[in-house]
Coordinates of C-alpha atoms in Angstrom, one line a residue:
M1 CA 289.2 186.4 89.4
A2 CA 291.8 184.1 88.0
P3 CA 294.1 185.5 85.3
Q4 CA 294.0 182.1 83.5
T5 CA 291.4 181.9 80.7
V6 CA 289.2 178.8 81.0
A7 CA 288.1 178.7 77.4
S8 CA 289.7 180.1 74.2
Q9 CA 288.2 183.4 73.3
T10 CA 287.8 182.2 69.7
A11 CA 286.2 178.9 70.8
G12 CA 284.2 179.6 74.0
L13 CA 280.5 179.9 73.7
Q14 CA 280.4 182.8 76.1
Y15 CA 282.8 184.9 73.9
I16 CA 281.3 184.6 70.4
D17 CA 278.1 185.2 68.5
A18 CA 276.4 183.7 65.4
P19 CA 277.2 182.2 63.0
R20 CA 280.1 180.4 64.7
H21 CA 278.3 180.4 68.1
T22 CA 275.3 178.6 66.4
V23 CA 277.6 175.8 65.1
L24 CA 279.3 175.2 68.5
R25 CA 276.1 175.4 70.4
R26 CA 274.5 172.8 68.1
V27 CA 277.3 170.4 68.6
V28 CA 277.3 170.7 72.4
A29 CA 273.5 170.4 72.6
R30 CA 273.8 166.9 71.3
A31 CA 275.2 165.9 74.7
F32 CA 272.7 167.9 76.8
T33 CA 269.6 165.8 76.1
A34 CA 266.8 164.3 78.1
K35 CA 268.2 160.9 77.3
S36 CA 271.6 161.8 78.7
M37 CA 270.1 163.2 81.8
A38 CA 268.1 160.0 82.3
R39 CA 271.3 158.1 82.0
L40 CA 273.1 160.3 84.5
R41 CA 270.4 160.5 87.1
P42 CA 270.6 157.0 88.7
P43 CA 274.4 157.1 89.3
A44 CA 274.0 160.8 90.5
E45 CA 271.4 159.6 93.0
R46 CA 273.7 156.8 94.3
T47 CA 276.6 159.2 94.6
A48 CA 274.6 161.7 96.6
R49 CA 273.4 159.1 99.0
E50 CA 276.8 157.6 99.4
M51 CA 278.3 161.0 100.2
L52 CA 275.6 161.8 102.7
R53 CA 276.1 158.5 104.4
G54 CA 279.8 159.3 104.7
M55 CA 278.9 162.5 106.4
R56 CA 276.7 160.6 108.9
R57 CA 279.5 158.1 109.6
A58 CA 281.8 161.1 110.3
G59 CA 279.3 162.3 112.9
A60 CA 277.5 165.5 113.7
P61 CA 278.0 168.3 113.1
G62 CA 278.9 167.9 109.4
D63 CA 279.8 170.3 106.7
L64 CA 277.5 169.9 103.6
M65 CA 279.9 171.8 101.4
E66 CA 282.8 169.4 102.3
H67 CA 280.8 166.2 102.2
L68 CA 278.3 166.8 99.4
Y69 CA 278.2 170.0 97.5
T70 CA 281.9 170.2 96.6
P71 CA 282.5 166.6 95.5
F72 CA 279.1 165.8 94.0
P73 CA 279.1 168.2 91.0
I74 CA 282.6 167.1 90.1
A75 CA 281.6 163.5 90.1
V76 CA 278.5 164.2 87.9
V77 CA 280.3 166.5 85.4
C78 CA 283.1 164.0 85.0
A79 CA 280.6 161.3 84.2
F80 CA 278.9 163.6 81.7
L81 CA 282.3 164.3 80.1
G82 CA 283.0 160.6 79.9
A83 CA 285.7 160.0 82.6
D84 CA 285.8 156.6 84.3
E85 CA 283.4 156.3 87.2
D86 CA 285.9 156.6 90.0
D87 CA 288.3 159.0 88.2
W88 CA 286.5 162.1 89.3
R89 CA 288.6 162.3 92.4
N90 CA 291.6 162.9 90.3
W91 CA 289.9 165.8 88.6
A92 CA 288.6 167.3 91.9
G93 CA 289.9 170.7 92.9
N94 CA 290.7 172.2 89.5
S95 CA 287.3 173.9 88.9
E96 CA 287.6 176.0 92.1
A97 CA 291.3 176.7 91.5
L98 CA 290.6 178.0 88.0
L99 CA 288.1 180.5 89.3
T100 CA 289.9 181.8 92.4
K101 CA 291.4 185.3 92.7
A102 CA 294.4 186.4 90.8
N103 CA 296.7 186.2 93.8
A104 CA 296.8 182.4 93.4
K105 CA 298.5 182.6 89.9
E106 CA 300.6 179.4 90.3
R107 CA 297.6 177.4 91.5
N108 CA 295.5 178.7 88.6
Q109 CA 298.1 177.8 86.0
A110 CA 298.7 174.3 87.5
A111 CA 294.9 173.6 87.6
R112 CA 294.5 174.8 84.0
Q113 CA 297.3 172.7 82.7
D114 CA 296.2 169.6 84.5
T115 CA 292.6 170.0 83.4
R116 CA 293.6 170.6 79.8
S117 CA 295.8 167.4 79.8
R118 CA 293.0 165.3 81.1
V119 CA 290.5 166.7 78.5
V120 CA 293.0 166.2 75.7
A121 CA 293.6 162.6 76.8
L122 CA 289.8 161.9 77.1
L123 CA 289.1 163.3 73.6
E124 CA 291.9 161.2 72.1
R125 CA 290.4 158.1 73.8
R126 CA 287.0 158.8 72.4
R127 CA 288.4 158.8 68.8
T128 CA 288.9 155.1 69.2
E129 CA 286.3 154.4 71.9
P130 CA 283.2 156.4 70.8
R131 CA 280.4 156.9 73.3
E132 CA 277.4 159.2 73.7
D133 CA 279.1 161.3 76.5
L134 CA 280.3 164.9 75.9
A135 CA 283.8 163.8 74.9
G136 CA 282.4 161.4 72.4
V137 CA 280.1 164.1 70.9
L138 CA 283.0 166.5 70.6
A139 CA 285.5 163.9 69.2
A140 CA 282.9 163.0 66.5
A141 CA 282.4 166.7 65.7
V142 CA 286.1 167.2 65.2
A143 CA 286.4 164.1 63.0
S144 CA 283.5 165.4 60.8
G145 CA 285.1 168.8 60.5
E146 CA 282.4 170.7 62.3
I147 CA 284.7 172.0 65.0
T148 CA 288.4 172.2 65.6
D149 CA 290.6 170.5 68.2
D150 CA 290.9 173.8 70.0
E151 CA 287.2 174.3 70.1
A152 CA 286.6 170.8 71.4
I153 CA 289.1 171.3 74.2
S154 CA 287.8 174.7 75.1
L155 CA 284.1 173.5 75.2
A156 CA 285.0 170.5 77.4
M157 CA 287.0 172.6 79.8
A158 CA 284.3 175.3 80.1
V159 CA 281.6 172.6 80.8
Y160 CA 283.9 171.0 83.4
V161 CA 284.7 174.2 85.2
S162 CA 281.2 175.7 85.2
G163 CA 279.6 172.4 86.0
G164 CA 281.7 172.0 89.2
H165 CA 281.9 175.6 90.4
A166 CA 278.3 176.8 89.7
V167 CA 276.5 173.7 90.9
R168 CA 278.6 173.6 94.1
N169 CA 277.8 177.1 95.1
N170 CA 274.2 177.3 93.8
S171 CA 273.3 174.0 95.6
G172 CA 274.9 175.2 98.8
S173 CA 272.9 178.5 98.6
M174 CA 269.7 176.6 97.9
M175 CA 270.1 174.4 100.9
Y176 CA 270.9 177.5 103.0
A177 CA 267.7 179.0 101.8
L178 CA 265.7 175.9 102.7
L179 CA 267.3 175.6 106.2
T180 CA 266.5 179.3 106.9
H181 CA 262.9 178.9 105.7
P182 CA 261.9 175.9 107.8
D183 CA 258.2 176.1 107.0
Q184 CA 258.9 175.8 103.3
F185 CA 261.4 173.0 103.8
E186 CA 258.9 171.1 105.9
R187 CA 256.2 171.6 103.3
L188 CA 258.6 170.2 100.7
R189 CA 259.2 167.1 102.9
R190 CA 255.4 166.6 103.2
E191 CA 254.8 167.3 99.5
P192 CA 257.8 165.9 97.5
E193 CA 255.9 166.3 94.3
L194 CA 256.5 170.0 94.6
L195 CA 260.3 169.5 94.1
P196 CA 260.6 170.5 90.4
K197 CA 258.5 173.7 91.1
A198 CA 260.5 174.4 94.3
V199 CA 263.8 174.1 92.4
E200 CA 262.6 176.7 89.9
E201 CA 261.7 179.1 92.7
L202 CA 265.1 178.5 94.3
F203 CA 266.9 179.3 91.1
R204 CA 265.0 182.6 91.0
F205 CA 265.5 183.3 94.8
V206 CA 269.2 182.5 95.3
P207 CA 271.7 185.2 94.3
H208 CA 273.8 183.6 91.6
R209 CA 276.9 185.7 91.2
N210 CA 279.3 187.6 93.4
G211 CA 279.3 190.4 90.8
V212 CA 276.9 191.7 88.3
G213 CA 277.9 189.4 85.5
I214 CA 279.7 189.5 82.2
P215 CA 280.1 192.9 80.5
R216 CA 278.5 193.3 77.1
V217 CA 279.5 195.9 74.4
A218 CA 276.8 197.5 72.4
T219 CA 277.3 196.9 68.6
E220 CA 274.9 199.7 67.7
D221 CA 272.8 202.4 69.3
V222 CA 269.9 200.9 71.1
R223 CA 267.2 202.3 73.4
I224 CA 266.3 200.1 76.5
G225 CA 263.8 201.2 79.0
G226 CA 263.9 204.8 77.9
H227 CA 267.7 205.0 78.0
L228 CA 269.9 205.3 75.0
V229 CA 272.9 202.9 75.0
H230 CA 275.4 204.1 72.5
K231 CA 277.4 201.9 70.2
G232 CA 280.6 200.9 72.0
D233 CA 279.1 201.4 75.5
V234 CA 279.9 198.7 78.0
V235 CA 276.7 197.3 79.7
Y236 CA 276.3 194.9 82.6
N237 CA 273.2 192.6 82.3
A238 CA 272.4 192.1 86.0
Y239 CA 270.1 189.1 85.8
V240 CA 270.4 188.5 89.5
A241 CA 268.5 191.8 90.0
A242 CA 266.1 190.8 87.2
N243 CA 265.1 187.8 89.3
R244 CA 264.1 190.2 92.1
D245 CA 262.2 192.7 89.9
P246 CA 258.9 193.5 91.8
S247 CA 257.2 194.5 88.6
V248 CA 257.6 190.9 87.4
F249 CA 257.7 188.9 90.7
P250 CA 255.4 190.2 93.4
T251 CA 257.0 190.2 96.8
P252 CA 260.3 189.0 95.3
E253 CA 262.0 188.7 98.6
L254 CA 259.7 185.8 99.6
L255 CA 260.6 182.2 98.8
D256 CA 257.2 181.0 97.4
F257 CA 256.8 177.5 96.0
D258 CA 253.3 178.5 94.7
R259 CA 254.7 181.3 92.6
S260 CA 253.4 181.4 89.1
G261 CA 253.7 183.7 86.1
A262 CA 257.0 184.8 84.4
A263 CA 260.0 182.5 84.4
H264 CA 263.2 183.4 86.0
V265 CA 266.4 184.3 84.1
A266 CA 268.9 182.4 86.2
F267 CA 270.0 180.6 83.1
G268 CA 270.0 183.7 80.9
H269 CA 267.8 184.2 77.8
G270 CA 268.1 184.0 74.1
P271 CA 270.9 182.6 72.0
H272 CA 273.2 182.4 75.0
F273 CA 270.7 180.6 77.3
C274 CA 272.6 178.1 79.4
L275 CA 273.0 174.8 77.6
A276 CA 273.5 173.0 80.9
A277 CA 270.2 174.1 82.4
L278 CA 268.7 170.6 82.1
M279 CA 271.6 169.1 84.0
A280 CA 271.6 171.9 86.7
R281 CA 267.9 171.2 87.3
M282 CA 268.4 167.5 87.5
E283 CA 271.3 167.9 90.0
A284 CA 269.4 170.3 92.2
E285 CA 266.5 167.9 92.4
V286 CA 268.8 165.0 93.2
L287 CA 270.6 166.9 95.9
I288 CA 267.6 168.2 97.7
E289 CA 265.8 164.9 97.5
A290 CA 268.8 163.0 98.9
V291 CA 269.2 165.4 101.8
M292 CA 265.5 165.1 102.7
T293 CA 265.6 161.3 102.5
E294 CA 268.9 160.8 104.4
F295 CA 268.4 163.5 107.0
P296 CA 264.7 164.3 107.6
R297 CA 265.5 166.4 110.7
L298 CA 268.5 168.3 109.2
R299 CA 269.1 171.8 110.6
L300 CA 271.9 174.4 110.8
A301 CA 274.5 173.7 113.4
V302 CA 275.3 177.4 113.8
P303 CA 273.1 180.6 113.7
A304 CA 272.2 181.5 110.1
E305 CA 274.1 184.8 110.3
E306 CA 277.3 182.9 111.1
V307 CA 277.3 181.0 107.8
E308 CA 280.0 182.8 105.7
F309 CA 279.6 183.1 101.9
Q310 CA 282.8 183.0 99.7
R311 CA 283.8 186.1 97.8
D312 CA 286.7 184.7 95.8
G313 CA 284.9 182.9 93.0
L314 CA 282.6 183.8 90.2
I315 CA 279.5 182.2 91.8
R316 CA 278.2 183.1 95.3
G317 CA 277.9 180.2 97.8
P318 CA 278.6 179.2 101.4
R319 CA 282.3 178.6 102.3
T320 CA 281.0 176.0 104.8
L321 CA 277.5 174.8 105.7
P322 CA 277.6 173.3 109.2
V323 CA 274.5 171.1 109.9
T324 CA 273.4 168.7 112.5
W325 CA 270.7 166.0 112.6

């Protein structure tokens, strides 16, 4: 992965625990509300449709990763941050560059510097032009003394990077799953009211990471599942495997929109549960609905086994997703 840190290790939510984690999380949560998602959804729907119509104009076959899944999450996360509506194109590219392999050091550094400069400028602007977007929330929290400038910058950068990279790859993987399960995809077209439930099953079904996740260090001896983990031991919490646990999810290898019972852990669990889960769900619904509406006969343009998945980034997803209609 990239040698450049995305967030400060003293300010990033993923690196710290309570009590400071609680303070930072409380601040960021003010931006991730049902109200803010309702505000974002209509422009997100318009953006998705416009991008898909651009793919149609370009002609079949088209690459969904190029035309939709790469640009769409950048446009949405930039709107969430508070960037001007059409400014997302100037931000595009940095999230992938920040999470590529270490052999792209110069590209990593340039992307980090450009993103940081844009975030700093946006936060400065929100000090004099307050709004309810993430930059406005963070700027207000700095002004009140709840968080520092470094924390505000770090939090904004982490949301930007993860919002682009994770949604791009997860959404591409979800559509690949639907295209390779045509019976389920057809059912979803016939019963669009199933979409929220289908999205939850897709989050469970799709492998999220290229690796096993972030390492944790035990702060005390603890026994888990009959195994003693000693203080200081490094442990990997492989929630991707947890989502395929047959003792929790019967026939876990099946994509089943009627599945009930335990919830998946694609967004984690506990104090570090993903704050952006609400936005990720909204984007997944918008993307699938837009594809079904604009391309009711969409299908893969190559055999399923020829779709290559990228291995360079943190999150697993198709490099390209060639489709025809």
